Amino acid sequence: MSDLLRILENEVQIAALVFLAVVYTTRLIWLFRFRTRKERTIAAGRASAGAGYSLMNVAMPWAMESTRKRPGLYAQFVFFHLGVATAITATFIIPYAPGLFKVRAVVFLFQIVIAAAFLVGLLRLVRRLTNPVLRQISSPDDYFSLILLVLWFAAGMLAVPNEPERTEWPLILFFGLTAFFLVYVPFSKICHYLYYPFTRFYLGRSLGHRGAFPPAGTKRPEARRAGENQA
Amino acid sequence: MKRRKTTPSGVVEAPLDPRTQVRAKEEGLPSVNEGRLRTYEPGDNVRRFLGLLSSRITRSLAVSLTACVHCGLCAESCHYFLARPDDPTMTPVWKADQIRKIFKRHVDWTGRVAPWWVKAGGPRDDEDLNRLKNIVFGSCSACRRCTYNCPMGVDTGLLVRFTRGLLTELGIVPEGVFNVSRDQWETGNQMAVTETDYLETLEWMRDEVRTELGTDAIDIPVDRQGADILYTINPREIKFDPRSIAHAAKIFHTAGESWTLPNWGWDQTNFGLFSGDDKLGAYVARNVYEAAERLRTKRIVISECGHGYRSTRWEGYTWAGYDQKLPTESVVVTLKRYLEDGRIAVDRTRNTEPVTFHDSCNIARSGDLVEEPRDVLRRVCTDFREMFPNRRENFCCTGGGGLLSMAEYRPLRLEVAKIKADQLRATGAELVCTMCHNCVDGLNDVIKHYKLPMRVVQVLELVSNALVVPGTNERTKHRL
Amino acid sequence: MAHIEIEGRRIEVNEEGFLAHPEEWTEETARLLAKAEEGLDGLTAEHWAVVKFIRDYYLEKNLAPMVRKMCQATGFPLMKIYDLFPSGPAKGACKVAGLPKPDGCV
């Protein structure tokens, strides 16, 4: 293994991760500087149940018309993000638990999942380029982030066999892109996952308080009527 | 890559019309002089807009502004886009992006450093702000259907109201919004009904119900201390359609209810919800809360009104900084209780026409009532049928968000009402019932424009029609 | 500006079918508006009683009268107004009387 790859897999990754953590912390502090408004009404439902339901939305494609009517897009979402999680896992396995990738079945599994994400990434790119709605709203960042991820998936597929003695360049590409990502993510749309818990929590809490989340049938009957549950 | 096709934009190009604003200034209205009602002043509006923007953002707004991933899933939840599928400017995401790009350019970090990279920018001048006005007032009824369909939980409905509020502060608003806000600031009710007119109409309705029921025992009390219920209404009921007041009086009388209307603070509607002006919202809502306090009533009951219900039951307490003490409910919930407790008897065979129910956005999506009106309708009608989609997934009547008061956006509103018309037609119902006065007018417009064989009714009317009044159990007696 | 064309006449109205120039109202306009907007073939003496009251009230106070006033002046019960003008007092009667659109939730 070359020095370049060794440094890339270790020191560079750690430095990039630390940078990511610092920027995220700054971002969260920034977010928490915005005020929230005090809820002054008597509840018709439970805010906590609403927040929980809202946060689970990601795993409930039937909960929204938009995903219910577009199961294909939901499936794409699942495969794409599974691929992301898998590829991130690979960036830790290769330097810290390389033994795992000596098992051919594990390598194959990782390659399949990342390949699926790669294909979905291409589909998403085509959709973004051809769908007039998406074209109208897409920014350079939207395209760049997606293209970068597609490349990263491709590099990931080639890198997971982890055979630097045969050829190093897939690993160099994969870890180089990873490091770049870690630095770029906080400034791009990719960091949406950082916001997801917040948007869904605040929306769910507010709608839960009003008894709109979770939908009827799953909430406690005694909390049904507006203001009736006053002590 | 294919060349970008130019797509037609449905965004209405309505210039700012400040005529009534100028008149209000000339007349020296107290609300204008005291700075509560803002009028348009040419000058550094962009700077003021940006100042307001950064000072008013709350955390839930901030996350809704940052979290959008441009996935486009919201598009098909919006009746504007469904009716104009070739027009990307009708999607919730595009509309929200018009405020988002300003936020990115001036508040968020990447946009401040590299605006072109994330499409951040604007506004440059009052022209841009006016265009923003036409988007957030003119091509969105703030129904929040997209909010419920966003995987990320972005509350576009909230963003639209927030943006409206910033523009209202600069007087960059549709004329109708200004006029109604002016009346509500100046007279405490959105139709400038005077106290004399208010009291006379109530007496008139009292006499009508007395004649109908053949008893003088019935009353429409005003400012009765210690009544159990404070009943609040929509000024439209006083000014143009007081039948619903008579229906309510008849039912309250039959149920043996102890109730009163207030002399002041009777308007439960609230244009602050539509204009995005929390100050107006606070003023109007507080009038109602203080009336209940003054008369020491045990409960506030809101007549059938979607935005009034949302404003008085939910948002108003926050706007006014007033901790809710009294149960605050829709009259439909009151009716449901009467029926459940056997306080009124009904004969459902008096309502035999097929009835469908239209959920008001402000009640179903931004409030808590979806099953209650259905429970009532099933008890007072013989043929109740759902429309699809329904409940929290129902489509807006197309007149929501104050759009009924903005004539300039009416052609677009009626064009996209095709979605609503198809939905109504598919029910095969002869009556469409809704618990919102605004929806009554919105639906009437849709019915008239698309020539649907339907009539709009409200829950009170159907209950009143089915009501069995002891001693006067003859159908011919029901005149109102 | 929108307009309606009826019986060879062209009437300028706003987006909601209310007269664009309320000062240009004539009895002929009323008849045409009633036909185009309310589907009424000809106006009866009862229609005219309501319309003329609204018109006079508007000219005097620059304001649409409450339905209470319409009933008081004409002696009609409330339901009669709805029988005469299917779209009701505001969108029906006031429109025929050539008033601008009343403000608010109507």
GROMACS .gro file of N, CA and C in nm, chain A residues 23 27 30-32 34-38 40-44 57 64-68 70 73 127-129 132-142 144 184 186-187 189 192 195-196 198-200 202-203 207 209-213 216 224-228 230, chain B residues 1-4 56-59 62-63 66-67 69-71 73 76 81 88 91 93-94 103 108-110 116-119 145 147-153 155 278 299 309 313-315 317 321-325 327-328 333 337 340 365-368 372 392-393:
model
  378
   23VAL      N    1  -1.819   2.195   1.173
   23VAL     CA    2  -1.913   2.275   1.095
   23VAL      C    3  -2.058   2.242   1.135
   27ARG      N    4  -2.341   2.486   1.281
   27ARG     CA    5  -2.470   2.492   1.215
   27ARG      C    6  -2.584   2.474   1.317
   30TRP      N    7  -2.620   2.777   1.522
   30TRP     CA    8  -2.688   2.879   1.440
   30TRP      C    9  -2.838   2.855   1.441
   31LEU      N   10  -2.876   2.728   1.425
   31LEU     CA   11  -3.018   2.693   1.420
   31LEU      C   12  -3.087   2.722   1.553
   32PHE      N   13  -3.018   2.692   1.659
   32PHE     CA   14  -3.081   2.709   1.791
   32PHE      C   15  -3.084   2.855   1.834
   34PHE      N   16  -3.232   3.073   1.655
   34PHE     CA   17  -3.367   3.119   1.618
   34PHE      C   18  -3.463   3.084   1.730
   35ARG      N   19  -3.553   3.179   1.756
   35ARG     CA   20  -3.643   3.158   1.868
   35ARG      C   21  -3.755   3.060   1.831
   36THR      N   22  -3.818   3.003   1.930
   36THR     CA   23  -3.939   2.924   1.908
   36THR      C   24  -4.053   2.994   1.981
   37ARG      N   25  -4.174   2.961   1.942
   37ARG     CA   26  -4.288   3.029   2.005
   37ARG      C   27  -4.354   2.935   2.104
   38LYS      N   28  -4.399   2.997   2.211
   38LYS     CA   29  -4.458   2.918   2.319
   38LYS      C   30  -4.600   2.874   2.281
   40ARG      N   31  -4.964   2.807   2.364
   40ARG     CA   32  -5.051   2.856   2.470
   40ARG      C   33  -5.189   2.793   2.469
   41THR      N   34  -5.214   2.703   2.375
   41THR     CA   35  -5.348   2.646   2.366
   41THR      C   36  -5.357   2.512   2.441
   42ILE      N   37  -5.482   2.478   2.475
   42ILE     CA   38  -5.508   2.348   2.536
   42ILE      C   39  -5.504   2.243   2.425
   43ALA      N   40  -5.433   2.134   2.450
   43ALA     CA   41  -5.408   2.036   2.345
   43ALA      C   42  -5.534   1.959   2.307
   44ALA      N   43  -5.539   1.918   2.179
   44ALA     CA   44  -5.644   1.827   2.135
   44ALA      C   45  -5.584   1.689   2.106
   57ASN      N   46  -4.217   0.903   0.962
   57ASN     CA   47  -4.269   0.919   0.826
   57ASN      C   48  -4.179   0.856   0.721
   64MET      N   49  -4.827   0.929   0.330
   64MET     CA   50  -4.847   1.050   0.247
   64MET      C   51  -4.895   1.010   0.110
   65GLU      N   52  -4.984   1.092   0.056
   65GLU     CA   53  -5.032   1.068  -0.080
   65GLU      C   54  -4.916   1.068  -0.179
   66SER      N   55  -4.820   1.160  -0.156
   66SER     CA   56  -4.711   1.177  -0.252
   66SER      C   57  -4.626   1.051  -0.267
   67THR      N   58  -4.604   0.979  -0.156
   67THR     CA   59  -4.526   0.855  -0.167
   67THR      C   60  -4.616   0.735  -0.197
   68ARG      N   61  -4.742   0.744  -0.151
   68ARG     CA   62  -4.836   0.635  -0.177
   68ARG      C   63  -4.861   0.621  -0.327
   70ARG      N   64  -4.660   0.725  -0.559
   70ARG     CA   65  -4.534   0.710  -0.633
   70ARG      C   66  -4.444   0.609  -0.565
   73LEU      N   67  -4.077   0.600  -0.678
   73LEU     CA   68  -3.987   0.704  -0.627
   73LEU      C   69  -3.948   0.674  -0.483
  127ARG      N   70  -3.400   1.213  -1.427
  127ARG     CA   71  -3.525   1.279  -1.390
  127ARG      C   72  -3.501   1.428  -1.368
  128ARG      N   73  -3.393   1.460  -1.302
  128ARG     CA   74  -3.367   1.601  -1.273
  128ARG      C   75  -3.337   1.680  -1.401
  129LEU      N   76  -3.276   1.611  -1.498
  129LEU     CA   77  -3.242   1.681  -1.622
  129LEU      C   78  -3.360   1.691  -1.717
  132PRO      N   79  -3.942   1.899  -1.630
  132PRO     CA   80  -3.942   2.046  -1.632
  132PRO      C   81  -3.956   2.108  -1.493
  133VAL      N   82  -4.032   2.043  -1.405
  133VAL     CA   83  -4.048   2.095  -1.269
  133VAL      C   84  -3.914   2.097  -1.198
  134LEU      N   85  -3.842   1.986  -1.208
  134LEU     CA   86  -3.713   1.977  -1.138
  134LEU      C   87  -3.610   2.069  -1.201
  135ARG      N   88  -3.615   2.080  -1.332
  135ARG     CA   89  -3.518   2.169  -1.398
  135ARG      C   90  -3.538   2.313  -1.354
  136GLN      N   91  -3.662   2.351  -1.339
  136GLN     CA   92  -3.692   2.488  -1.300
  136GLN      C   93  -3.635   2.522  -1.163
  137ILE      N   94  -3.634   2.424  -1.072
  137ILE     CA   95  -3.592   2.454  -0.936
  137ILE      C   96  -3.448   2.414  -0.905
  138SER      N   97  -3.388   2.335  -0.994
  138SER     CA   98  -3.255   2.280  -0.961
  138SER      C   99  -3.145   2.384  -0.972
  139SER      N  100  -3.055   2.380  -0.876
  139SER     CA  101  -2.940   2.471  -0.877
  139SER      C  102  -2.816   2.390  -0.913
  140PRO      N  103  -2.707   2.457  -0.946
  140PRO     CA  104  -2.582   2.383  -0.972
  140PRO      C  105  -2.549   2.285  -0.860
  141ASP      N  106  -2.575   2.326  -0.737
  141ASP     CA  107  -2.548   2.238  -0.624
  141ASP      C  108  -2.629   2.109  -0.633
  142ASP      N  109  -2.756   2.120  -0.676
  142ASP     CA  110  -2.840   2.001  -0.689
  142ASP      C  111  -2.779   1.901  -0.787
  144PHE      N  112  -2.457   1.902  -0.905
  144PHE     CA  113  -2.321   1.865  -0.863
  144PHE      C  114  -2.325   1.758  -0.754
  184TYR      N  115  -1.737   1.908   0.183
  184TYR     CA  116  -1.835   1.981   0.102
  184TYR      C  117  -1.977   1.973   0.159
  186PRO      N  118  -2.149   1.998   0.440
  186PRO     CA  119  -2.218   2.096   0.524
  186PRO      C  120  -2.261   2.220   0.448
  187PHE      N  121  -2.202   2.242   0.331
  187PHE     CA  122  -2.236   2.362   0.254
  187PHE      C  123  -2.332   2.333   0.141
  189LYS      N  124  -2.678   2.084  -0.031
  189LYS     CA  125  -2.807   2.026   0.002
  189LYS      C  126  -2.793   1.891   0.071
  192HIS      N  127  -2.909   1.779   0.418
  192HIS     CA  128  -3.051   1.780   0.456
  192HIS      C  129  -3.081   1.683   0.569
  195TYR      N  130  -3.109   1.832   0.896
  195TYR     CA  131  -3.230   1.910   0.926
  195TYR      C  132  -3.353   1.823   0.941
  196TYR      N  133  -3.349   1.706   0.877
  196TYR     CA  134  -3.468   1.621   0.876
  196TYR      C  135  -3.530   1.604   1.016
  198PHE      N  136  -3.527   1.793   1.262
  198PHE     CA  137  -3.585   1.918   1.312
  198PHE      C  138  -3.715   1.954   1.240
  199THR      N  139  -3.712   1.951   1.107
  199THR     CA  140  -3.837   1.984   1.035
  199THR      C  141  -3.947   1.890   1.078
  200ARG      N  142  -3.917   1.763   1.080
  200ARG     CA  143  -4.023   1.666   1.111
  200ARG      C  144  -4.065   1.679   1.257
  202TYR      N  145  -4.060   1.957   1.452
  202TYR     CA  146  -4.142   2.077   1.478
  202TYR      C  147  -4.280   2.065   1.413
  203LEU      N  148  -4.282   2.012   1.291
  203LEU     CA  149  -4.412   1.994   1.226
  203LEU      C  150  -4.497   1.893   1.304
  207LEU      N  151  -4.856   1.962   1.487
  207LEU     CA  152  -4.977   1.893   1.441
  207LEU      C  153  -5.024   1.790   1.544
  209HIS      N  154  -5.004   1.828   1.869
  209HIS     CA  155  -5.072   1.907   1.971
  209HIS      C  156  -5.217   1.934   1.929
  210ARG      N  157  -5.236   1.953   1.800
  210ARG     CA  158  -5.371   1.982   1.750
  210ARG      C  159  -5.451   1.855   1.721
  211GLY      N  160  -5.388   1.741   1.735
  211GLY     CA  161  -5.461   1.617   1.712
  211GLY      C  162  -5.466   1.576   1.566
  212ALA      N  163  -5.387   1.642   1.482
  212ALA     CA  164  -5.388   1.605   1.339
  212ALA      C  165  -5.289   1.492   1.309
  213PHE      N  166  -5.184   1.485   1.386
  213PHE     CA  167  -5.084   1.377   1.377
  213PHE      C  168  -5.087   1.303   1.508
  216ALA      N  169  -5.647   1.012   1.267
  216ALA     CA  170  -5.752   0.959   1.354
  216ALA      C  171  -5.744   0.807   1.362
  224ARG      N  172  -5.964   1.378   2.229
  224ARG     CA  173  -6.018   1.411   2.099
  224ARG      C  174  -6.075   1.552   2.089
  225ARG      N  175  -6.153   1.591   2.188
  225ARG     CA  176  -6.233   1.711   2.168
  225ARG      C  177  -6.158   1.835   2.215
  226ALA      N  178  -6.168   1.938   2.134
  226ALA     CA  179  -6.089   2.058   2.159
  226ALA      C  180  -6.112   2.113   2.300
  227GLY      N  181  -6.007   2.121   2.377
  227GLY     CA  182  -6.017   2.188   2.505
  227GLY      C  183  -6.095   2.111   2.610
  228GLU      N  184  -6.143   1.992   2.576
  228GLU     CA  185  -6.226   1.918   2.671
  228GLU      C  186  -6.143   1.855   2.781
  230GLN      N  187  -5.926   1.975   2.966
  230GLN     CA  188  -5.870   2.070   3.062
  230GLN      C  189  -5.885   2.015   3.203
  232MET      N  190  -2.773   1.738  -2.333
  232MET     CA  191  -2.884   1.800  -2.262
  232MET      C  192  -2.973   1.877  -2.359
  233LYS      N  193  -3.103   1.852  -2.347
  233LYS     CA  194  -3.197   1.921  -2.434
  233LYS      C  195  -3.203   2.069  -2.399
  234ARG      N  196  -3.238   2.147  -2.499
  234ARG     CA  197  -3.253   2.289  -2.471
  234ARG      C  198  -3.371   2.312  -2.379
  235ARG      N  199  -3.354   2.406  -2.290
  235ARG     CA  200  -3.461   2.437  -2.196
  235ARG      C  201  -3.583   2.489  -2.271
  287ARG      N  202  -3.763   3.808   1.194
  287ARG     CA  203  -3.885   3.735   1.227
  287ARG      C  204  -3.875   3.584   1.214
  288ILE      N  205  -3.760   3.536   1.164
  288ILE     CA  206  -3.752   3.391   1.141
  288ILE      C  207  -3.752   3.315   1.273
  289THR      N  208  -3.842   3.219   1.282
  289THR     CA  209  -3.842   3.130   1.398
  289THR      C  210  -3.768   3.002   1.359
  290ARG      N  211  -3.748   2.915   1.457
  290ARG     CA  212  -3.669   2.796   1.427
  290ARG      C  213  -3.742   2.705   1.327
  293ALA      N  214  -3.689   2.848   0.996
  293ALA     CA  215  -3.550   2.833   0.952
  293ALA      C  216  -3.526   2.693   0.895
  294VAL      N  217  -3.578   2.592   0.963
  294VAL     CA  218  -3.555   2.457   0.911
  294VAL      C  219  -3.634   2.434   0.782
  297THR      N  220  -3.427   2.577   0.509
  297THR     CA  221  -3.299   2.512   0.476
  297THR      C  222  -3.317   2.369   0.426
  298ALA      N  223  -3.424   2.302   0.466
  298ALA     CA  224  -3.429   2.156   0.449
  298ALA      C  225  -3.473   2.107   0.312
  300VAL      N  226  -3.496   1.964  -0.042
  300VAL     CA  227  -3.396   1.901  -0.127
  300VAL      C  228  -3.433   1.906  -0.275
  301HIS      N  229  -3.537   1.983  -0.306
  301HIS     CA  230  -3.579   1.994  -0.445
  301HIS      C  231  -3.615   1.860  -0.507
  302CYS      N  232  -3.686   1.776  -0.432
  302CYS     CA  233  -3.722   1.645  -0.486
  302CYS      C  234  -3.845   1.655  -0.575
  304LEU      N  235  -4.159   1.620  -0.500
  304LEU     CA  236  -4.274   1.536  -0.466
  304LEU      C  237  -4.398   1.617  -0.429
  307GLU      N  238  -4.745   1.738  -0.714
  307GLU     CA  239  -4.875   1.680  -0.743
  307GLU      C  240  -4.972   1.685  -0.626
  312PHE      N  241  -5.087   2.312  -0.955
  312PHE     CA  242  -5.004   2.239  -1.050
  312PHE      C  243  -5.083   2.129  -1.121
  319PRO      N  244  -4.423   2.480  -1.431
  319PRO     CA  245  -4.346   2.456  -1.307
  319PRO      C  246  -4.362   2.566  -1.203
  322THR      N  247  -4.583   2.492  -0.884
  322THR     CA  248  -4.552   2.392  -0.781
  322THR      C  249  -4.521   2.460  -0.648
  324VAL      N  250  -4.293   2.389  -0.444
  324VAL     CA  251  -4.149   2.407  -0.424
  324VAL      C  252  -4.100   2.532  -0.496
  325TRP      N  253  -4.150   2.560  -0.614
  325TRP     CA  254  -4.105   2.681  -0.685
  325TRP      C  255  -4.151   2.806  -0.609
  334PHE      N  256  -3.374   3.416   0.138
  334PHE     CA  257  -3.317   3.370   0.265
  334PHE      C  258  -3.174   3.321   0.245
  339ASP      N  259  -2.852   3.262   0.496
  339ASP     CA  260  -2.785   3.132   0.499
  339ASP      C  261  -2.639   3.147   0.454
  340TRP      N  262  -2.553   3.046   0.482
  340TRP     CA  263  -2.412   3.072   0.454
  340TRP      C  264  -2.367   3.049   0.310
  341THR      N  265  -2.400   2.931   0.253
  341THR     CA  266  -2.349   2.906   0.119
  341THR      C  267  -2.394   3.013   0.020
  347TRP      N  268  -2.483   3.201  -0.683
  347TRP     CA  269  -2.522   3.132  -0.807
  347TRP      C  270  -2.521   2.981  -0.789
  348TRP      N  271  -2.439   2.933  -0.701
  348TRP     CA  272  -2.424   2.788  -0.681
  348TRP      C  273  -2.553   2.726  -0.624
  349VAL      N  274  -2.626   2.802  -0.546
  349VAL     CA  275  -2.749   2.748  -0.485
  349VAL      C  276  -2.871   2.830  -0.530
  350LYS      N  277  -2.856   2.903  -0.639
  350LYS     CA  278  -2.966   2.985  -0.693
  350LYS      C  279  -3.022   3.082  -0.589
  376ARG      N  280  -5.171   2.155   0.182
  376ARG     CA  281  -5.176   2.018   0.134
  376ARG      C  282  -5.033   1.969   0.104
  378THR      N  283  -4.765   2.066   0.256
  378THR     CA  284  -4.697   2.044   0.384
  378THR      C  285  -4.714   1.898   0.428
  379TYR      N  286  -4.835   1.849   0.409
  379TYR     CA  287  -4.864   1.711   0.448
  379TYR      C  288  -4.801   1.610   0.353
  380ASN      N  289  -4.752   1.656   0.239
  380ASN     CA  290  -4.697   1.563   0.142
  380ASN      C  291  -4.547   1.576   0.123
  381CYS      N  292  -4.483   1.656   0.206
  381CYS     CA  293  -4.338   1.674   0.193
  381CYS      C  294  -4.265   1.569   0.276
  382PRO      N  295  -4.181   1.488   0.212
  382PRO     CA  296  -4.107   1.388   0.288
  382PRO      C  297  -4.017   1.450   0.394
  383MET      N  298  -3.967   1.570   0.366
  383MET     CA  299  -3.877   1.634   0.461
  383MET      C  300  -3.950   1.705   0.574
  384GLY      N  301  -4.081   1.722   0.560
  384GLY     CA  302  -4.155   1.794   0.664
  384GLY      C  303  -4.144   1.945   0.650
  386ASP      N  304  -4.269   2.298   0.582
  386ASP     CA  305  -4.403   2.357   0.595
  386ASP      C  306  -4.416   2.476   0.500
  509ASP      N  307  -4.935   3.916   1.233
  509ASP     CA  308  -4.962   3.864   1.367
  509ASP      C  309  -5.023   3.969   1.459
  530ARG      N  310  -6.724   2.890   2.806
  530ARG     CA  311  -6.681   2.826   2.683
  530ARG      C  312  -6.694   2.927   2.569
  540TYR      N  313  -6.204   2.950   1.281
  540TYR     CA  314  -6.180   2.844   1.378
  540TYR      C  315  -6.030   2.829   1.404
  544ARG      N  316  -5.932   2.928   1.770
  544ARG     CA  317  -5.904   2.809   1.851
  544ARG      C  318  -5.754   2.785   1.867
  545TRP      N  319  -5.677   2.812   1.761
  545TRP     CA  320  -5.535   2.774   1.765
  545TRP      C  321  -5.438   2.891   1.760
  546GLU      N  322  -5.431   2.958   1.644
  546GLU     CA  323  -5.323   3.055   1.627
  546GLU      C  324  -5.339   3.178   1.716
  548TYR      N  325  -5.428   3.245   2.018
  548TYR     CA  326  -5.369   3.246   2.152
  548TYR      C  327  -5.220   3.275   2.146
  552GLY      N  328  -5.042   3.619   2.267
  552GLY     CA  329  -4.967   3.591   2.389
  552GLY      C  330  -5.060   3.570   2.507
  553TYR      N  331  -5.165   3.495   2.483
  553TYR     CA  332  -5.274   3.482   2.579
  553TYR      C  333  -5.290   3.333   2.609
  554ASP      N  334  -5.272   3.293   2.732
  554ASP     CA  335  -5.284   3.151   2.765
  554ASP      C  336  -5.430   3.110   2.764
  555GLN      N  337  -5.458   3.004   2.690
  555GLN     CA  338  -5.598   2.960   2.680
  555GLN      C  339  -5.650   2.911   2.815
  556LYS      N  340  -5.764   2.966   2.854
  556LYS     CA  341  -5.824   2.924   2.980
  556LYS      C  342  -5.954   2.849   2.956
  558PRO      N  343  -6.238   2.629   2.723
  558PRO     CA  344  -6.255   2.544   2.605
  558PRO      C  345  -6.306   2.631   2.490
  559THR      N  346  -6.246   2.614   2.374
  559THR     CA  347  -6.281   2.694   2.258
  559THR      C  348  -6.314   2.596   2.147
  564VAL      N  349  -6.894   2.096   1.701
  564VAL     CA  350  -6.867   2.011   1.817
  564VAL      C  351  -6.980   2.026   1.920
  568ARG      N  352  -7.236   1.731   2.053
  568ARG     CA  353  -7.262   1.703   2.194
  568ARG      C  354  -7.413   1.700   2.221
  571GLU      N  355  -7.545   1.373   2.093
  571GLU     CA  356  -7.501   1.259   2.174
  571GLU      C  357  -7.571   1.255   2.309
  596ARG      N  358  -5.662   2.034   0.813
  596ARG     CA  359  -5.515   2.023   0.809
  596ARG      C  360  -5.447   2.107   0.916
  597SER      N  361  -5.506   2.221   0.946
  597SER     CA  362  -5.442   2.305   1.047
  597SER      C  363  -5.518   2.304   1.178
  598GLY      N  364  -5.616   2.220   1.188
  598GLY     CA  365  -5.693   2.209   1.312
  598GLY      C  366  -5.710   2.064   1.349
  599ASP      N  367  -5.817   2.035   1.420
  599ASP     CA  368  -5.830   1.902   1.475
  599ASP      C  369  -5.959   1.829   1.438
  603GLU      N  370  -6.583   1.483   1.358
  603GLU     CA  371  -6.697   1.546   1.424
  603GLU      C  372  -6.808   1.586   1.326
  623ARG      N  373  -5.799   1.507   0.574
  623ARG     CA  374  -5.679   1.592   0.565
  623ARG      C  375  -5.619   1.592   0.425
  624GLU      N  376  -5.673   1.506   0.338
  624GLU     CA  377  -5.620   1.504   0.201
  624GLU      C  378  -5.713   1.574   0.103
   0.00000   0.00000   0.00000
